[in-house]
PDB file of C-alpha atoms in Angstrom:
ATOM      1  CA  MET A   1     -51.715 140.658 123.270  1.00  0.00           C
ATOM      2  CA  LYS A   2     -48.608 140.844 121.063  1.00  0.00           C
ATOM      3  CA  THR A   3     -46.947 143.133 123.595  1.00  0.00           C
ATOM      4  CA  LEU A   4     -47.565 140.677 126.421  1.00  0.00           C
ATOM      5  CA  ILE A   5     -46.198 137.781 124.384  1.00  0.00           C
ATOM      6  CA  LEU A   6     -43.074 139.717 123.442  1.00  0.00           C
ATOM      7  CA  LEU A   7     -42.544 140.681 127.084  1.00  0.00           C
ATOM      8  CA  ALA A   8     -42.847 137.052 128.158  1.00  0.00           C
ATOM      9  CA  ILE A   9     -40.365 136.028 125.490  1.00  0.00           C
ATOM     10  CA  ALA A  10     -37.904 138.707 126.611  1.00  0.00           C
ATOM     11  CA  VAL A  11     -38.056 137.412 130.175  1.00  0.00           C
ATOM     12  CA  ALA A  12     -37.710 133.778 129.085  1.00  0.00           C
ATOM     13  CA  ILE A  13     -34.590 134.310 126.988  1.00  0.00           C
ATOM     14  CA  THR A  14     -32.689 136.399 129.517  1.00  0.00           C
ATOM     15  CA  ILE A  15     -29.304 134.710 129.857  1.00  0.00           C
ATOM     16  CA  GLU A  16     -27.817 134.589 133.328  1.00  0.00           C
ATOM     17  CA  THR A  17     -24.993 132.679 134.909  1.00  0.00           C
ATOM     18  CA  SER A  18     -26.088 130.778 137.986  1.00  0.00           C
ATOM     19  CA  THR A  19     -24.573 131.241 141.424  1.00  0.00           C
ATOM     20  CA  THR A  20     -23.632 128.187 143.476  1.00  0.00           C
ATOM     21  CA  THR A  21     -24.068 128.126 147.237  1.00  0.00           C
ATOM     22  CA  LEU A  22     -20.976 126.583 148.806  1.00  0.00           C
ATOM     23  CA  ALA A  23     -22.030 126.808 152.459  1.00  0.00           C
ATOM     24  CA  GLU A  24     -24.707 128.588 154.471  1.00  0.00           C
ATOM     25  CA  SER A  25     -26.084 129.265 157.918  1.00  0.00           C
ATOM     26  CA  GLY A  26     -29.237 131.248 158.638  1.00  0.00           C
ATOM     27  CA  THR A  27     -29.295 134.313 156.375  1.00  0.00           C
ATOM     28  CA  TYR A  28     -25.599 133.999 155.545  1.00  0.00           C
ATOM     29  CA  ARG A  29     -24.352 132.309 152.364  1.00  0.00           C
ATOM     30  CA  PHE A  30     -20.905 131.659 150.911  1.00  0.00           C
ATOM     31  CA  THR A  31     -21.192 131.482 147.108  1.00  0.00           C
ATOM     32  CA  ILE A  32     -19.281 131.239 143.850  1.00  0.00           C
ATOM     33  CA  LYS A  33     -20.160 132.260 140.305  1.00  0.00           C
ATOM     34  CA  PHE A  34     -18.238 131.329 137.134  1.00  0.00           C
ATOM     35  CA  SER A  35     -18.740 133.489 134.039  1.00  0.00           C
ATOM     36  CA  GLN A  36     -17.202 133.583 130.597  1.00  0.00           C
ATOM     37  CA  ASN A  37     -14.889 136.576 130.242  1.00  0.00           C
ATOM     38  CA  SER A  38     -16.340 139.121 127.803  1.00  0.00           C
ATOM     39  CA  SER A  39     -12.985 139.806 126.104  1.00  0.00           C
ATOM     40  CA  ASN A  40     -11.701 136.243 125.834  1.00  0.00           C
ATOM     41  CA  SER A  41     -14.110 133.299 125.879  1.00  0.00           C
ATOM     42  CA  SER A  42     -11.307 130.924 126.907  1.00  0.00           C
ATOM     43  CA  ASN A  43     -10.870 132.840 130.164  1.00  0.00           C
ATOM     44  CA  SER A  44     -13.122 132.962 133.211  1.00  0.00           C
ATOM     45  CA  ASP A  45     -14.443 135.551 135.621  1.00  0.00           C
ATOM     46  CA  VAL A  46     -14.962 134.086 139.085  1.00  0.00           C
ATOM     47  CA  ALA A  47     -16.846 135.815 141.895  1.00  0.00           C
ATOM     48  CA  LEU A  48     -16.681 134.637 145.488  1.00  0.00           C
ATOM     49  CA  GLY A  49     -19.669 136.031 147.358  1.00  0.00           C
ATOM     50  CA  LEU A  50     -20.872 136.595 150.894  1.00  0.00           C
ATOM     51  CA  THR A  51     -24.599 137.130 151.313  1.00  0.00           C
ATOM     52  CA  VAL A  52     -25.778 138.690 154.578  1.00  0.00           C
ATOM     53  CA  GLY A  53     -29.134 139.287 156.214  1.00  0.00           C
ATOM     54  CA  SER A  54     -28.924 142.992 156.982  1.00  0.00           C
ATOM     55  CA  MET A  55     -27.825 146.056 155.037  1.00  0.00           C
ATOM     56  CA  THR A  56     -27.261 148.183 158.137  1.00  0.00           C
ATOM     57  CA  ALA A  57     -25.518 145.527 160.232  1.00  0.00           C
ATOM     58  CA  PRO A  58     -24.114 142.960 157.780  1.00  0.00           C
ATOM     59  CA  LEU A  59     -21.669 141.682 160.405  1.00  0.00           C
ATOM     60  CA  THR A  60     -20.856 142.709 163.940  1.00  0.00           C
ATOM     61  CA  SER A  61     -18.201 145.448 163.933  1.00  0.00           C
ATOM     62  CA  SER A  62     -14.699 144.057 163.247  1.00  0.00           C
ATOM     63  CA  TYR A  63     -16.062 140.493 162.954  1.00  0.00           C
ATOM     64  CA  PHE A  64     -14.997 137.923 160.350  1.00  0.00           C
ATOM     65  CA  ALA A  65     -16.675 135.736 157.729  1.00  0.00           C
ATOM     66  CA  SER A  66     -14.592 132.874 156.346  1.00  0.00           C
ATOM     67  CA  GLY A  67     -15.100 130.186 153.719  1.00  0.00           C
ATOM     68  CA  ALA A  68     -13.104 127.421 152.052  1.00  0.00           C
ATOM     69  CA  CYS A  69     -13.506 124.625 149.486  1.00  0.00           C
ATOM     70  CA  ILE A  70     -11.214 121.642 148.983  1.00  0.00           C
ATOM     71  CA  ASN A  71     -11.163 119.351 145.953  1.00  0.00           C
ATOM     72  CA  VAL A  72     -11.238 115.781 147.273  1.00  0.00           C
ATOM     73  CA  GLY A  73     -11.349 114.398 143.748  1.00  0.00           C
ATOM     74  CA  THR A  74     -13.755 111.519 144.353  1.00  0.00           C
ATOM     75  CA  SER A  75     -17.524 111.461 143.956  1.00  0.00           C
ATOM     76  CA  ASN A  76     -18.010 109.944 147.407  1.00  0.00           C
ATOM     77  CA  TYR A  77     -15.817 112.677 148.957  1.00  0.00           C
ATOM     78  CA  GLN A  78     -13.653 110.069 150.697  1.00  0.00           C
ATOM     79  CA  LEU A  79     -10.009 109.062 150.396  1.00  0.00           C
ATOM     80  CA  THR A  80      -8.457 105.654 150.922  1.00  0.00           C
ATOM     81  CA  THR A  81      -5.060 107.257 151.595  1.00  0.00           C
ATOM     82  CA  THR A  82      -4.455 110.396 153.632  1.00  0.00           C
ATOM     83  CA  SER A  83      -3.385 113.379 151.515  1.00  0.00           C
ATOM     84  CA  THR A  84      -1.969 116.798 152.425  1.00  0.00           C
ATOM     85  CA  THR A  85      -1.614 118.054 148.848  1.00  0.00           C
ATOM     86  CA  LEU A  86      -5.235 118.602 147.832  1.00  0.00           C
ATOM     87  CA  LYS A  87      -6.128 121.700 145.822  1.00  0.00           C
ATOM     88  CA  GLY A  88      -8.489 124.319 147.170  1.00  0.00           C
ATOM     89  CA  PHE A  89      -9.158 127.916 148.092  1.00  0.00           C
ATOM     90  CA  GLY A  90     -10.306 129.996 151.028  1.00  0.00           C
ATOM     91  CA  ILE A  91     -11.334 133.563 151.697  1.00  0.00           C
ATOM     92  CA  GLU A  92     -11.816 135.696 154.764  1.00  0.00           C
ATOM     93  CA  TRP A  93     -13.608 139.012 155.089  1.00  0.00           C
ATOM     94  CA  GLN A  94     -13.212 141.274 158.133  1.00  0.00           C
ATOM     95  CA  CYS A  95     -15.739 144.055 158.526  1.00  0.00           C
ATOM     96  CA  HIS A  96     -14.824 147.610 159.462  1.00  0.00           C
ATOM     97  CA  SER A  97     -14.934 148.696 163.095  1.00  0.00           C
ATOM     98  CA  THR A  98     -18.134 150.485 162.075  1.00  0.00           C
ATOM     99  CA  CYS A  99     -19.911 147.696 160.232  1.00  0.00           C
ATOM    100  CA  ALA A 100     -23.062 149.552 159.241  1.00  0.00           C
ATOM    101  CA  TYR A 101     -23.103 149.189 155.429  1.00  0.00           C
ATOM    102  CA  LEU A 102     -22.234 146.543 152.821  1.00  0.00           C
ATOM    103  CA  ALA A 103     -18.969 148.054 151.623  1.00  0.00           C
ATOM    104  CA  ALA A 104     -17.675 147.926 155.198  1.00  0.00           C
ATOM    105  CA  VAL A 105     -17.615 144.114 154.940  1.00  0.00           C
ATOM    106  CA  TYR A 106     -14.644 144.211 152.557  1.00  0.00           C
ATOM    107  CA  ASN A 107     -12.638 146.551 154.758  1.00  0.00           C
ATOM    108  CA  SER A 108     -10.158 143.658 154.776  1.00  0.00           C
ATOM    109  CA  VAL A 109     -10.231 140.663 152.413  1.00  0.00           C
ATOM    110  CA  THR A 110      -7.648 137.889 152.274  1.00  0.00           C
ATOM    111  CA  PHE A 111      -7.723 135.117 149.686  1.00  0.00           C
ATOM    112  CA  TYR A 112      -5.882 131.818 150.135  1.00  0.00           C
ATOM    113  CA  ALA A 113      -5.202 129.093 147.579  1.00  0.00           C
ATOM    114  CA  GLY A 114      -2.874 126.207 146.927  1.00  0.00           C
ATOM    115  CA  ALA A 115      -2.324 122.464 146.942  1.00  0.00           C
ATOM    116  CA  ASN A 116      -1.920 122.719 150.722  1.00  0.00           C
ATOM    117  CA  TRP A 117      -5.137 121.166 151.966  1.00  0.00           C
ATOM    118  CA  GLY A 118      -5.606 117.702 153.348  1.00  0.00           C
ATOM    119  CA  GLN A 119      -8.032 114.944 154.220  1.00  0.00           C
ATOM    120  CA  THR A 120      -7.540 111.791 156.233  1.00  0.00           C
ATOM    121  CA  THR A 121      -9.083 108.383 155.662  1.00  0.00           C
ATOM    122  CA  ALA A 122     -11.416 109.305 158.536  1.00  0.00           C
ATOM    123  CA  HIS A 123     -12.668 112.201 156.345  1.00  0.00           C
ATOM    124  CA  VAL A 124     -11.097 114.969 158.473  1.00  0.00           C
ATOM    125  CA  VAL A 125     -10.316 117.989 156.272  1.00  0.00           C
ATOM    126  CA  SER A 126      -7.435 120.321 157.129  1.00  0.00           C
ATOM    127  CA  SER A 127      -5.360 123.220 155.898  1.00  0.00           C
ATOM    128  CA  GLN A 128      -1.577 123.001 156.119  1.00  0.00           C
ATOM    129  CA  SER A 129       0.705 125.602 157.692  1.00  0.00           C
ATOM    130  CA  THR A 130       2.308 126.032 154.254  1.00  0.00           C
ATOM    131  CA  LEU A 131      -0.908 127.573 152.905  1.00  0.00           C
ATOM    132  CA  THR A 132      -0.358 131.256 152.080  1.00  0.00           C
ATOM    133  CA  SER A 133      -2.435 134.196 150.920  1.00  0.00           C
ATOM    134  CA  VAL A 134      -2.578 135.079 147.213  1.00  0.00           C
ATOM    135  CA  SER A 135      -2.022 138.662 146.065  1.00  0.00           C
ATOM    136  CA  SER A 136      -1.615 138.000 142.331  1.00  0.00           C
ATOM    137  CA  PRO A 137      -3.916 137.683 140.546  1.00  0.00           C
ATOM    138  CA  SER A 138      -5.954 139.958 142.750  1.00  0.00           C
ATOM    139  CA  GLY A 139      -9.716 140.231 143.028  1.00  0.00           C
ATOM    140  CA  THR A 140     -11.971 143.272 142.865  1.00  0.00           C
ATOM    141  CA  ASN A 141     -14.386 144.093 145.676  1.00  0.00           C
ATOM    142  CA  SER A 142     -17.982 145.080 144.954  1.00  0.00           C
ATOM    143  CA  ASN A 143     -21.428 144.905 146.522  1.00  0.00           C
ATOM    144  CA  ASN A 144     -25.024 144.415 145.435  1.00  0.00           C
ATOM    145  CA  SER A 145     -27.558 145.984 147.780  1.00  0.00           C
ATOM    146  CA  THR A 146     -30.510 144.179 146.172  1.00  0.00           C
ATOM    147  CA  ALA A 147     -28.948 140.771 146.781  1.00  0.00           C
ATOM    148  CA  LYS A 148     -27.338 141.871 150.079  1.00  0.00           C
ATOM    149  CA  THR A 149     -24.100 140.406 148.775  1.00  0.00           C
ATOM    150  CA  VAL A 150     -20.465 141.447 148.665  1.00  0.00           C
ATOM    151  CA  SER A 151     -18.218 139.884 146.027  1.00  0.00           C
ATOM    152  CA  TYR A 152     -14.524 139.374 145.483  1.00  0.00           C
ATOM    153  CA  THR A 153     -14.174 138.877 141.717  1.00  0.00           C
ATOM    154  CA  PHE A 154     -11.273 137.682 139.585  1.00  0.00           C
ATOM    155  CA  TYR A 155     -11.541 138.863 135.991  1.00  0.00           C
ATOM    156  CA  GLY A 156     -10.060 137.136 132.946  1.00  0.00           C
ATOM    157  CA  LEU A 157      -8.458 134.150 134.657  1.00  0.00           C
ATOM    158  CA  THR A 158      -6.626 131.904 132.198  1.00  0.00           C
ATOM    159  CA  PRO A 159      -6.818 128.105 132.515  1.00  0.00           C
ATOM    160  CA  THR A 160      -3.273 128.192 133.909  1.00  0.00           C
ATOM    161  CA  GLN A 161      -4.200 130.772 136.551  1.00  0.00           C
ATOM    162  CA  LEU A 162      -7.258 128.768 137.547  1.00  0.00           C
ATOM    163  CA  ALA A 163      -5.126 125.645 137.937  1.00  0.00           C
ATOM    164  CA  SER A 164      -2.057 127.019 139.683  1.00  0.00           C
ATOM    165  CA  SER A 165      -2.812 130.501 141.048  1.00  0.00           C
ATOM    166  CA  VAL A 166      -6.343 130.464 142.475  1.00  0.00           C
ATOM    167  CA  TYR A 167      -6.741 126.664 142.500  1.00  0.00           C
ATOM    168  CA  MET A 168     -10.250 126.448 141.084  1.00  0.00           C
ATOM    169  CA  PRO A 169     -11.749 124.243 138.346  1.00  0.00           C
ATOM    170  CA  ASN A 170     -11.296 125.456 134.775  1.00  0.00           C
ATOM    171  CA  GLN A 171     -13.969 125.495 132.063  1.00  0.00           C
ATOM    172  CA  THR A 172     -13.584 121.783 131.326  1.00  0.00           C
ATOM    173  CA  GLU A 173     -13.356 120.489 134.893  1.00  0.00           C
ATOM    174  CA  THR A 174     -15.758 119.387 137.588  1.00  0.00           C
ATOM    175  CA  TRP A 175     -14.399 119.124 141.109  1.00  0.00           C
ATOM    176  CA  TYR A 176     -15.837 117.163 144.014  1.00  0.00           C
ATOM    177  CA  VAL A 177     -15.408 119.657 146.796  1.00  0.00           C
ATOM    178  CA  ARG A 178     -15.988 119.837 150.501  1.00  0.00           C
ATOM    179  CA  CYS A 179     -16.832 123.380 151.503  1.00  0.00           C
ATOM    180  CA  PHE A 180     -17.054 125.082 154.889  1.00  0.00           C
ATOM    181  CA  ALA A 181     -17.913 128.575 156.113  1.00  0.00           C
ATOM    182  CA  ARG A 182     -18.060 130.447 159.405  1.00  0.00           C
ATOM    183  CA  PHE A 183     -20.031 133.674 159.606  1.00  0.00           C
ATOM    184  CA  ASN A 184     -19.993 136.673 161.930  1.00  0.00           C
ATOM    185  CA  ASN A 185     -17.281 135.425 164.240  1.00  0.00           C
ATOM    186  CA  PRO A 186     -15.026 137.582 166.436  1.00  0.00           C
ATOM    187  CA  ALA A 187     -11.858 135.712 165.420  1.00  0.00           C
ATOM    188  CA  SER A 188     -10.051 134.788 162.230  1.00  0.00           C
ATOM    189  CA  VAL A 189     -10.069 131.068 161.434  1.00  0.00           C
ATOM    190  CA  GLY A 190      -6.309 131.190 160.859  1.00  0.00           C
ATOM    191  CA  PHE A 191      -5.983 129.610 157.423  1.00  0.00           C
ATOM    192  CA  SER A 192      -2.247 130.246 157.089  1.00  0.00           C
ATOM    193  CA  GLY A 193      -1.458 128.847 160.527  1.00  0.00           C
ATOM    194  CA  GLY A 194      -2.858 125.449 159.663  1.00  0.00           C
ATOM    195  CA  ILE A 195      -6.262 124.126 160.728  1.00  0.00           C
ATOM    196  CA  TYR A 196      -6.428 120.533 161.926  1.00  0.00           C
ATOM    197  CA  ASP A 197     -10.161 120.040 161.353  1.00  0.00           C
ATOM    198  CA  LEU A 198     -12.144 122.446 159.171  1.00  0.00           C
ATOM    199  CA  GLU A 199     -15.481 120.952 160.187  1.00  0.00           C
ATOM    200  CA  THR A 200     -14.779 121.630 163.853  1.00  0.00           C
ATOM    201  CA  THR A 201     -13.072 125.009 163.434  1.00  0.00           C
ATOM    202  CA  ILE A 202     -15.177 126.461 160.599  1.00  0.00           C
ATOM    203  CA  GLY A 203     -18.255 124.243 160.315  1.00  0.00           C
ATOM    204  CA  ASN A 204     -21.346 124.370 158.091  1.00  0.00           C
ATOM    205  CA  GLY A 205     -19.806 121.696 155.871  1.00  0.00           C
ATOM    206  CA  ARG A 206     -21.292 120.820 152.507  1.00  0.00           C
ATOM    207  CA  ASN A 207     -20.227 118.334 149.808  1.00  0.00           C
ATOM    208  CA  LEU A 208     -20.969 119.217 146.185  1.00  0.00           C
ATOM    209  CA  SER A 209     -19.742 118.932 142.617  1.00  0.00           C
ATOM    210  CA  LEU A 210     -18.349 122.243 141.387  1.00  0.00           C
ATOM    211  CA  SER A 211     -18.027 122.900 137.665  1.00  0.00           C
ATOM    212  CA  GLY A 212     -15.923 125.707 136.254  1.00  0.00           C
ATOM    213  CA  SER A 213     -17.711 125.424 132.912  1.00  0.00           C
ATOM    214  CA  THR A 214     -19.078 128.590 131.358  1.00  0.00           C
ATOM    215  CA  ILE A 215     -19.078 127.509 127.697  1.00  0.00           C
ATOM    216  CA  SER A 216     -21.384 124.497 128.001  1.00  0.00           C
ATOM    217  CA  SER A 217     -23.955 126.449 130.002  1.00  0.00           C
ATOM    218  CA  LEU A 218     -23.829 129.250 127.457  1.00  0.00           C
ATOM    219  CA  GLU A 219     -24.363 126.809 124.601  1.00  0.00           C
ATOM    220  CA  SER A 220     -27.386 125.284 126.311  1.00  0.00           C
ATOM    221  CA  GLN A 221     -28.801 128.766 126.837  1.00  0.00           C
ATOM    222  CA  LYS A 222     -28.282 129.548 123.140  1.00  0.00           C
ATOM    223  CA  ALA A 223     -30.204 126.405 122.205  1.00  0.00           C
ATOM    224  CA  ARG A 224     -32.965 127.441 124.588  1.00  0.00           C
ATOM    225  CA  PHE A 225     -33.015 130.902 123.003  1.00  0.00           C
ATOM    226  CA  TRP A 226     -33.525 129.546 119.490  1.00  0.00           C
ATOM    227  CA  ALA A 227     -36.212 127.115 120.619  1.00  0.00           C
ATOM    228  CA  ILE A 228     -38.163 129.929 122.278  1.00  0.00           C
ATOM    229  CA  PHE A 229     -37.538 132.236 119.309  1.00  0.00           C
ATOM    230  CA  SER A 230     -38.956 129.632 116.907  1.00  0.00           C
ATOM    231  CA  MET A 231     -42.001 129.146 119.127  1.00  0.00           C
ATOM    232  CA  ALA A 232     -42.490 132.921 119.311  1.00  0.00           C
ATOM    233  CA  LYS A 233     -42.450 133.261 115.521  1.00  0.00           C
ATOM    234  CA  THR A 234     -45.129 130.595 115.238  1.00  0.00           C
ATOM    235  CA  ILE A 235     -47.337 132.299 117.816  1.00  0.00           C
ATOM    236  CA  LEU A 236     -46.923 135.742 116.279  1.00  0.00           C
ATOM    237  CA  ALA A 237     -47.638 134.385 112.786  1.00  0.00           C
ATOM    238  CA  TYR A 238     -50.835 132.824 114.126  1.00  0.00           C
ATOM    239  CA  LEU A 239     -51.938 136.123 115.688  1.00  0.00           C
ATOM    240  CA  THR A 240     -51.146 138.228 112.627  1.00  0.00           C
TER     241      THR A 240
END
């Protein structure tokens, strides 16, 4: 009995950082995960993920998967004045010409970020031709066969890098973002060439609040840990 209780406690107090789905279609998902950096708690690790439906044919050979999120800055995701200087980020994976395994998906990965996104008063979201790819800081490619996911992860991003290099929310911010993703397509979406309407060109739009916080979630998990630990002590004392 004690063993079972201890096992249940171990499962209950496992601390994990949640993954946020930014856009999806069928078995495909475009995701993001913010984590506290293990070496410096003021810095963040950020993983952009692509979840697929098949391990042996994650995408059609040489096909693309593309995703983007733009910070509109208002909780109703609307603007009263057209802007072309909104912050946001985008990413595009192109699978290998033999796309028969997960690692083939990140044969080519290009990340875009900047204050070069726009939205009109009619709620049309765009990317500007001034948007360029980001090579520094650079992300690290990896894959998880259990989750059928490939990730492009930035490690140890400072608040300054989050704000002005990768254009993502920092640990104290919550953004109101409009996200889009196109999966398994034969052509690139053309982020750097400018896209007039992301909903039309990319699709699968989703509006959501996106928090870069890792500290607050960790603190709530610590509180949960101690509450469960206290309850466990009481139960074990009763059984002794």
